[in-house]
PDB file of C-alpha atoms in Angstrom:
ATOM      1  CA  GLY A   1      61.453   3.933  61.155  1.00  0.00           C
ATOM      2  CA  ASP A   2      61.918   1.934  57.967  1.00  0.00           C
ATOM      3  CA  SER A   3      63.943  -1.235  57.859  1.00  0.00           C
ATOM      4  CA  VAL A   4      64.735  -4.156  55.414  1.00  0.00           C
ATOM      5  CA  THR A   5      65.701  -7.695  56.598  1.00  0.00           C
ATOM      6  CA  GLN A   6      67.418 -10.033  54.252  1.00  0.00           C
ATOM      7  CA  MET A   7      68.339 -13.543  54.702  1.00  0.00           C
ATOM      8  CA  GLU A   8      72.013 -14.151  55.861  1.00  0.00           C
ATOM      9  CA  GLY A   9      74.557 -15.189  53.351  1.00  0.00           C
ATOM     10  CA  PRO A  10      76.682 -16.361  51.913  1.00  0.00           C
ATOM     11  CA  VAL A  11      74.487 -18.733  49.726  1.00  0.00           C
ATOM     12  CA  THR A  12      76.250 -21.142  47.699  1.00  0.00           C
ATOM     13  CA  LEU A  13      74.439 -22.958  44.834  1.00  0.00           C
ATOM     14  CA  SER A  14      75.264 -25.170  41.967  1.00  0.00           C
ATOM     15  CA  GLU A  15      74.629 -23.941  38.440  1.00  0.00           C
ATOM     16  CA  GLU A  16      71.016 -24.334  37.244  1.00  0.00           C
ATOM     17  CA  ALA A  17      69.715 -24.657  40.904  1.00  0.00           C
ATOM     18  CA  PHE A  18      66.676 -22.502  42.043  1.00  0.00           C
ATOM     19  CA  LEU A  19      67.397 -19.307  43.920  1.00  0.00           C
ATOM     20  CA  THR A  20      65.360 -17.644  46.613  1.00  0.00           C
ATOM     21  CA  ILE A  21      66.646 -14.726  48.629  1.00  0.00           C
ATOM     22  CA  ASN A  22      64.166 -13.597  51.307  1.00  0.00           C
ATOM     23  CA  CYS A  23      63.509  -9.963  52.050  1.00  0.00           C
ATOM     24  CA  THR A  24      60.939  -8.518  54.468  1.00  0.00           C
ATOM     25  CA  TYR A  25      60.481  -4.945  55.248  1.00  0.00           C
ATOM     26  CA  THR A  26      58.900  -2.507  57.776  1.00  0.00           C
ATOM     27  CA  ALA A  27      57.717   0.834  56.637  1.00  0.00           C
ATOM     28  CA  THR A  28      55.383   3.453  57.906  1.00  0.00           C
ATOM     29  CA  GLY A  29      54.149   4.306  54.451  1.00  0.00           C
ATOM     30  CA  TYR A  30      53.454   2.488  51.208  1.00  0.00           C
ATOM     31  CA  PRO A  31      57.021   1.825  49.874  1.00  0.00           C
ATOM     32  CA  SER A  32      58.553   1.251  46.579  1.00  0.00           C
ATOM     33  CA  LEU A  33      60.676  -1.878  46.702  1.00  0.00           C
ATOM     34  CA  PHE A  34      63.894  -2.625  44.866  1.00  0.00           C
ATOM     35  CA  TRP A  35      66.472  -5.259  44.288  1.00  0.00           C
ATOM     36  CA  TYR A  36      69.909  -4.116  43.361  1.00  0.00           C
ATOM     37  CA  VAL A  37      72.949  -6.420  42.308  1.00  0.00           C
ATOM     38  CA  GLN A  38      76.511  -5.483  42.965  1.00  0.00           C
ATOM     39  CA  TYR A  39      79.138  -7.614  41.026  1.00  0.00           C
ATOM     40  CA  PRO A  40      82.659  -7.787  42.484  1.00  0.00           C
ATOM     41  CA  GLY A  41      84.557  -4.368  42.125  1.00  0.00           C
ATOM     42  CA  GLU A  42      81.556  -2.603  40.627  1.00  0.00           C
ATOM     43  CA  GLY A  43      78.757  -0.303  41.679  1.00  0.00           C
ATOM     44  CA  LEU A  44      75.111  -1.109  42.265  1.00  0.00           C
ATOM     45  CA  GLN A  45      72.929  -1.992  39.340  1.00  0.00           C
ATOM     46  CA  LEU A  46      69.110  -1.957  39.449  1.00  0.00           C
ATOM     47  CA  LEU A  47      67.816  -5.603  39.051  1.00  0.00           C
ATOM     48  CA  LEU A  48      64.164  -4.901  39.395  1.00  0.00           C
ATOM     49  CA  LYS A  49      61.469  -2.888  41.168  1.00  0.00           C
ATOM     50  CA  ALA A  50      57.855  -2.813  42.262  1.00  0.00           C
ATOM     51  CA  THR A  51      55.795   0.073  43.339  1.00  0.00           C
ATOM     52  CA  LYS A  52      52.497  -1.364  44.486  1.00  0.00           C
ATOM     53  CA  ALA A  53      50.982  -4.444  46.042  1.00  0.00           C
ATOM     54  CA  ASP A  54      50.930  -7.484  43.904  1.00  0.00           C
ATOM     55  CA  ASP A  55      53.206  -5.923  41.295  1.00  0.00           C
ATOM     56  CA  LYS A  56      55.793  -8.332  39.928  1.00  0.00           C
ATOM     57  CA  GLY A  57      59.203  -6.884  38.996  1.00  0.00           C
ATOM     58  CA  SER A  58      61.253  -9.105  36.539  1.00  0.00           C
ATOM     59  CA  ASN A  59      64.515  -8.875  34.715  1.00  0.00           C
ATOM     60  CA  LYS A  60      67.280 -11.277  33.449  1.00  0.00           C
ATOM     61  CA  GLY A  61      65.281 -14.276  34.606  1.00  0.00           C
ATOM     62  CA  PHE A  62      64.954 -12.779  38.237  1.00  0.00           C
ATOM     63  CA  GLU A  63      61.552 -12.093  39.623  1.00  0.00           C
ATOM     64  CA  ALA A  64      60.046 -10.617  42.967  1.00  0.00           C
ATOM     65  CA  THR A  65      56.473  -9.935  43.859  1.00  0.00           C
ATOM     66  CA  TYR A  66      55.371  -7.069  46.204  1.00  0.00           C
ATOM     67  CA  ARG A  67      53.460  -8.872  49.023  1.00  0.00           C
ATOM     68  CA  LYS A  68      51.797  -6.126  51.203  1.00  0.00           C
ATOM     69  CA  GLU A  69      50.045  -8.811  53.436  1.00  0.00           C
ATOM     70  CA  THR A  70      53.403 -10.407  54.407  1.00  0.00           C
ATOM     71  CA  THR A  71      55.599  -7.313  53.862  1.00  0.00           C
ATOM     72  CA  SER A  72      57.818  -9.253  51.669  1.00  0.00           C
ATOM     73  CA  PHE A  73      59.758  -8.898  48.381  1.00  0.00           C
ATOM     74  CA  HIS A  74      61.523 -12.225  47.895  1.00  0.00           C
ATOM     75  CA  LEU A  75      63.892 -12.567  44.966  1.00  0.00           C
ATOM     76  CA  GLU A  76      63.704 -15.771  42.935  1.00  0.00           C
ATOM     77  CA  LYS A  77      65.463 -17.237  39.772  1.00  0.00           C
ATOM     78  CA  GLY A  78      64.618 -20.573  38.372  1.00  0.00           C
ATOM     79  CA  SER A  79      67.991 -21.503  37.114  1.00  0.00           C
ATOM     80  CA  VAL A  80      71.118 -19.775  38.393  1.00  0.00           C
ATOM     81  CA  GLN A  81      74.339 -19.196  36.403  1.00  0.00           C
ATOM     82  CA  VAL A  82      77.886 -18.803  37.445  1.00  0.00           C
ATOM     83  CA  SER A  83      77.693 -15.225  36.069  1.00  0.00           C
ATOM     84  CA  ASP A  84      74.967 -14.426  38.756  1.00  0.00           C
ATOM     85  CA  SER A  85      77.597 -14.632  41.612  1.00  0.00           C
ATOM     86  CA  ALA A  86      77.219 -11.256  43.214  1.00  0.00           C
ATOM     87  CA  VAL A  87      75.976  -9.466  46.323  1.00  0.00           C
ATOM     88  CA  TYR A  88      72.208  -8.736  46.185  1.00  0.00           C
ATOM     89  CA  PHE A  89      70.596  -5.839  48.050  1.00  0.00           C
ATOM     90  CA  CYS A  90      66.960  -5.354  48.818  1.00  0.00           C
ATOM     91  CA  ALA A  91      65.938  -1.827  49.335  1.00  0.00           C
ATOM     92  CA  LEU A  92      62.865   0.437  49.946  1.00  0.00           C
ATOM     93  CA  SER A  93      61.987   3.998  49.720  1.00  0.00           C
ATOM     94  CA  ASP A  94      58.717   5.724  51.033  1.00  0.00           C
ATOM     95  CA  ARG A  95      56.890   8.963  51.226  1.00  0.00           C
ATOM     96  CA  GLU A  96      58.291   9.852  54.614  1.00  0.00           C
ATOM     97  CA  GLY A  97      61.962   9.174  53.600  1.00  0.00           C
ATOM     98  CA  GLY A  98      61.610  10.989  50.317  1.00  0.00           C
ATOM     99  CA  ASN A  99      64.394   9.926  48.083  1.00  0.00           C
ATOM    100  CA  LYS A 100      66.379   8.087  50.825  1.00  0.00           C
ATOM    101  CA  LEU A 101      66.923   4.325  50.217  1.00  0.00           C
ATOM    102  CA  THR A 102      66.754   2.005  53.192  1.00  0.00           C
ATOM    103  CA  PHE A 103      68.965  -1.097  52.285  1.00  0.00           C
ATOM    104  CA  GLY A 104      69.095  -4.468  53.781  1.00  0.00           C
ATOM    105  CA  THR A 105      72.459  -5.970  54.615  1.00  0.00           C
ATOM    106  CA  GLY A 106      72.954  -7.661  51.400  1.00  0.00           C
ATOM    107  CA  THR A 107      73.261 -11.364  50.490  1.00  0.00           C
ATOM    108  CA  GLN A 108      76.204 -12.725  48.771  1.00  0.00           C
ATOM    109  CA  LEU A 109      75.530 -15.489  46.165  1.00  0.00           C
ATOM    110  CA  LYS A 110      78.065 -17.793  44.904  1.00  0.00           C
ATOM    111  CA  VAL A 111      77.174 -20.106  41.974  1.00  0.00           C
ATOM    112  CA  GLU A 112      79.635 -23.081  41.300  1.00  0.00           C
ATOM    113  CA  LEU A 113      79.786 -25.472  38.375  1.00  0.00           C
TER     114      LEU A 113
ATOM    115  CA  ASP B   1      70.902   5.205  28.554  1.00  0.00           C
ATOM    116  CA  THR B   2      71.037   4.869  32.359  1.00  0.00           C
ATOM    117  CA  GLU B   3      74.645   5.799  32.756  1.00  0.00           C
ATOM    118  CA  VAL B   4      76.283   7.525  35.730  1.00  0.00           C
ATOM    119  CA  THR B   5      80.017   7.941  35.385  1.00  0.00           C
ATOM    120  CA  GLN B   6      82.542   8.525  38.249  1.00  0.00           C
ATOM    121  CA  THR B   7      86.173   9.579  38.072  1.00  0.00           C
ATOM    122  CA  PRO B   8      88.706   8.563  39.195  1.00  0.00           C
ATOM    123  CA  LYS B   9      88.171   4.761  39.590  1.00  0.00           C
ATOM    124  CA  HIS B  10      90.792   4.559  42.233  1.00  0.00           C
ATOM    125  CA  LEU B  11      92.373   7.163  44.470  1.00  0.00           C
ATOM    126  CA  VAL B  12      95.151   6.934  46.986  1.00  0.00           C
ATOM    127  CA  MET B  13      95.646   9.973  49.341  1.00  0.00           C
ATOM    128  CA  GLY B  14      97.489  10.958  52.337  1.00  0.00           C
ATOM    129  CA  MET B  15      95.829  12.558  55.316  1.00  0.00           C
ATOM    130  CA  THR B  16      96.920  15.971  54.477  1.00  0.00           C
ATOM    131  CA  ASN B  17      96.031  15.892  50.796  1.00  0.00           C
ATOM    132  CA  LYS B  18      93.001  17.620  49.095  1.00  0.00           C
ATOM    133  CA  LYS B  19      91.403  15.733  46.318  1.00  0.00           C
ATOM    134  CA  SER B  20      88.029  15.539  44.482  1.00  0.00           C
ATOM    135  CA  LEU B  21      85.774  12.975  43.240  1.00  0.00           C
ATOM    136  CA  LYS B  22      83.601  13.616  40.196  1.00  0.00           C
ATOM    137  CA  CYS B  23      80.089  12.235  39.057  1.00  0.00           C
ATOM    138  CA  GLU B  24      78.334  13.033  35.875  1.00  0.00           C
ATOM    139  CA  GLN B  25      75.079  11.996  34.352  1.00  0.00           C
ATOM    140  CA  HIS B  26      73.234  13.052  31.260  1.00  0.00           C
ATOM    141  CA  MET B  27      69.940  11.433  31.866  1.00  0.00           C
ATOM    142  CA  GLY B  28      68.156  14.767  32.843  1.00  0.00           C
ATOM    143  CA  HIS B  29      67.906  13.637  36.358  1.00  0.00           C
ATOM    144  CA  ARG B  30      67.551  16.383  39.019  1.00  0.00           C
ATOM    145  CA  ALA B  31      68.567  14.490  42.249  1.00  0.00           C
ATOM    146  CA  MET B  32      72.073  13.276  42.820  1.00  0.00           C
ATOM    147  CA  TYR B  33      73.498  11.457  45.751  1.00  0.00           C
ATOM    148  CA  TRP B  34      76.799  10.532  47.398  1.00  0.00           C
ATOM    149  CA  TYR B  35      77.013   7.143  49.314  1.00  0.00           C
ATOM    150  CA  LYS B  36      79.918   5.586  51.200  1.00  0.00           C
ATOM    151  CA  GLN B  37      80.231   1.844  51.139  1.00  0.00           C
ATOM    152  CA  LYS B  38      82.462  -0.220  53.401  1.00  0.00           C
ATOM    153  CA  ALA B  39      83.381  -3.762  52.499  1.00  0.00           C
ATOM    154  CA  LYS B  40      80.572  -6.279  52.977  1.00  0.00           C
ATOM    155  CA  LYS B  41      78.090  -3.503  53.928  1.00  0.00           C
ATOM    156  CA  PRO B  42      75.223  -1.771  52.250  1.00  0.00           C
ATOM    157  CA  PRO B  43      75.861   1.733  50.937  1.00  0.00           C
ATOM    158  CA  GLU B  44      75.287   4.574  53.442  1.00  0.00           C
ATOM    159  CA  LEU B  45      73.866   7.870  52.268  1.00  0.00           C
ATOM    160  CA  MET B  46      75.968  11.019  52.662  1.00  0.00           C
ATOM    161  CA  PHE B  47      74.350  13.709  50.722  1.00  0.00           C
ATOM    162  CA  VAL B  48      71.467  14.461  48.433  1.00  0.00           C
ATOM    163  CA  TYR B  49      71.081  17.217  46.048  1.00  0.00           C
ATOM    164  CA  SER B  50      67.816  18.099  44.505  1.00  0.00           C
ATOM    165  CA  TYR B  51      67.619  20.632  41.847  1.00  0.00           C
ATOM    166  CA  GLU B  52      71.205  21.600  42.515  1.00  0.00           C
ATOM    167  CA  LYS B  53      70.532  22.332  46.084  1.00  0.00           C
ATOM    168  CA  LEU B  54      71.604  20.401  49.125  1.00  0.00           C
ATOM    169  CA  SER B  55      68.509  18.735  50.613  1.00  0.00           C
ATOM    170  CA  ILE B  56      70.054  16.060  52.823  1.00  0.00           C
ATOM    171  CA  ASN B  57      73.350  15.835  54.872  1.00  0.00           C
ATOM    172  CA  GLU B  58      73.448  12.822  56.973  1.00  0.00           C
ATOM    173  CA  SER B  59      75.614  14.472  59.563  1.00  0.00           C
ATOM    174  CA  VAL B  60      78.866  13.877  57.491  1.00  0.00           C
ATOM    175  CA  PRO B  61      82.093  15.334  58.841  1.00  0.00           C
ATOM    176  CA  SER B  62      83.151  18.613  57.334  1.00  0.00           C
ATOM    177  CA  ARG B  63      86.224  16.978  55.857  1.00  0.00           C
ATOM    178  CA  PHE B  64      83.816  15.888  53.072  1.00  0.00           C
ATOM    179  CA  SER B  65      82.458  18.782  51.129  1.00  0.00           C
ATOM    180  CA  PRO B  66      79.818  18.280  48.276  1.00  0.00           C
ATOM    181  CA  GLU B  67      79.265  20.576  45.421  1.00  0.00           C
ATOM    182  CA  CYS B  68      76.712  20.570  42.633  1.00  0.00           C
ATOM    183  CA  PRO B  69      77.824  22.938  39.899  1.00  0.00           C
ATOM    184  CA  ASN B  70      75.054  22.163  37.485  1.00  0.00           C
ATOM    185  CA  SER B  71      72.279  19.556  37.062  1.00  0.00           C
ATOM    186  CA  SER B  72      74.581  17.024  35.472  1.00  0.00           C
ATOM    187  CA  LEU B  73      77.677  17.249  37.792  1.00  0.00           C
ATOM    188  CA  LEU B  74      78.313  16.433  41.354  1.00  0.00           C
ATOM    189  CA  ASN B  75      81.666  16.690  43.104  1.00  0.00           C
ATOM    190  CA  LEU B  76      82.890  15.469  46.429  1.00  0.00           C
ATOM    191  CA  HIS B  77      85.830  17.504  47.835  1.00  0.00           C
ATOM    192  CA  LEU B  78      87.993  15.635  50.322  1.00  0.00           C
ATOM    193  CA  HIS B  79      90.377  17.283  52.856  1.00  0.00           C
ATOM    194  CA  ALA B  80      92.279  15.980  55.873  1.00  0.00           C
ATOM    195  CA  LEU B  81      90.726  12.483  55.596  1.00  0.00           C
ATOM    196  CA  GLN B  82      91.313   9.748  58.051  1.00  0.00           C
ATOM    197  CA  PRO B  83      92.295   6.122  57.297  1.00  0.00           C
ATOM    198  CA  GLU B  84      88.812   4.956  58.411  1.00  0.00           C
ATOM    199  CA  ASP B  85      87.401   7.016  55.399  1.00  0.00           C
ATOM    200  CA  SER B  86      88.768   4.463  53.195  1.00  0.00           C
ATOM    201  CA  ALA B  87      85.883   3.010  51.264  1.00  0.00           C
ATOM    202  CA  LEU B  88      84.094   2.723  47.925  1.00  0.00           C
ATOM    203  CA  TYR B  89      82.160   6.047  47.230  1.00  0.00           C
ATOM    204  CA  LEU B  90      79.226   5.689  45.111  1.00  0.00           C
ATOM    205  CA  CYS B  91      77.403   8.426  43.163  1.00  0.00           C
ATOM    206  CA  ALA B  92      73.668   7.923  42.100  1.00  0.00           C
ATOM    207  CA  SER B  93      71.047   9.936  40.413  1.00  0.00           C
ATOM    208  CA  SER B  94      67.256   9.815  39.986  1.00  0.00           C
ATOM    209  CA  PHE B  95      64.587  11.612  38.018  1.00  0.00           C
ATOM    210  CA  THR B  96      62.637  13.214  40.807  1.00  0.00           C
ATOM    211  CA  ARG B  97      59.022  14.007  40.274  1.00  0.00           C
ATOM    212  CA  GLY B  98      58.053  16.495  42.783  1.00  0.00           C
ATOM    213  CA  THR B  99      56.102  14.907  45.566  1.00  0.00           C
ATOM    214  CA  ALA B 100      56.505  11.321  44.371  1.00  0.00           C
ATOM    215  CA  GLN B 101      60.256  10.992  44.676  1.00  0.00           C
ATOM    216  CA  TRP B 102      60.112   7.889  46.607  1.00  0.00           C
ATOM    217  CA  ARG B 103      58.884   6.010  43.591  1.00  0.00           C
ATOM    218  CA  ASP B 104      62.021   7.020  41.422  1.00  0.00           C
ATOM    219  CA  THR B 105      64.832   4.539  40.773  1.00  0.00           C
ATOM    220  CA  GLN B 106      68.221   5.580  41.886  1.00  0.00           C
ATOM    221  CA  TYR B 107      70.849   4.744  39.181  1.00  0.00           C
ATOM    222  CA  PHE B 108      74.448   4.225  40.582  1.00  0.00           C
ATOM    223  CA  GLY B 109      77.875   4.720  39.055  1.00  0.00           C
ATOM    224  CA  PRO B 110      80.643   2.299  39.353  1.00  0.00           C
ATOM    225  CA  GLY B 111      82.254   4.023  42.386  1.00  0.00           C
ATOM    226  CA  THR B 112      85.626   5.518  43.337  1.00  0.00           C
ATOM    227  CA  ARG B 113      87.761   3.092  45.564  1.00  0.00           C
ATOM    228  CA  LEU B 114      89.466   5.638  48.075  1.00  0.00           C
ATOM    229  CA  THR B 115      92.472   4.621  50.114  1.00  0.00           C
ATOM    230  CA  VAL B 116      93.622   6.996  52.751  1.00  0.00           C
ATOM    231  CA  LEU B 117      97.078   6.367  53.936  1.00  0.00           C
TER     232      LEU B 117
END
């Protein structure tokens, strides 16, 4: 079955540091890949998505590239801010699962001044 | 506009109470979802409605009863819950394009924080 593996958290960074959160996946089909962000006390917000190999999703300074050869979709940001502190979820959906999302365990990011 | 609204924001109920959670979207989406999220965990899918018909029930106990009165509204009726049912309940919706549903983005609401005493 499908699965998503994310790097363990929590991740603590200083403001303006470079961020990478690793995400790898296993899927039987050709999945669509998503990053969602959840701020404290809130629901999930779509951060970015990619639907085919080599697509790069980007939003609010965050980027992730769909790498089929390494089955990865790592999230990056060049300079994090305190306001980026949140939990980040990598997720996938594919033809076999229909509209079911498979989530990773989530990575908590804390950015300090 | 990609807004999904949920009411109430917080709910405290006893194990013998009956309550309902409400979710609404006006984006023309034809798939709607209920998720349960425990602290420090990813959301777990409970139910999916597609074109107002229940298409997925992830073996959820019958004390949770979903209802989709129309394409914009989704309810979750709660009865005789247990303390372990305390969680954040998230609603989501997606456009749904026939056979390519897996490519559609799910948009989440802010959730209802449920506490069962």
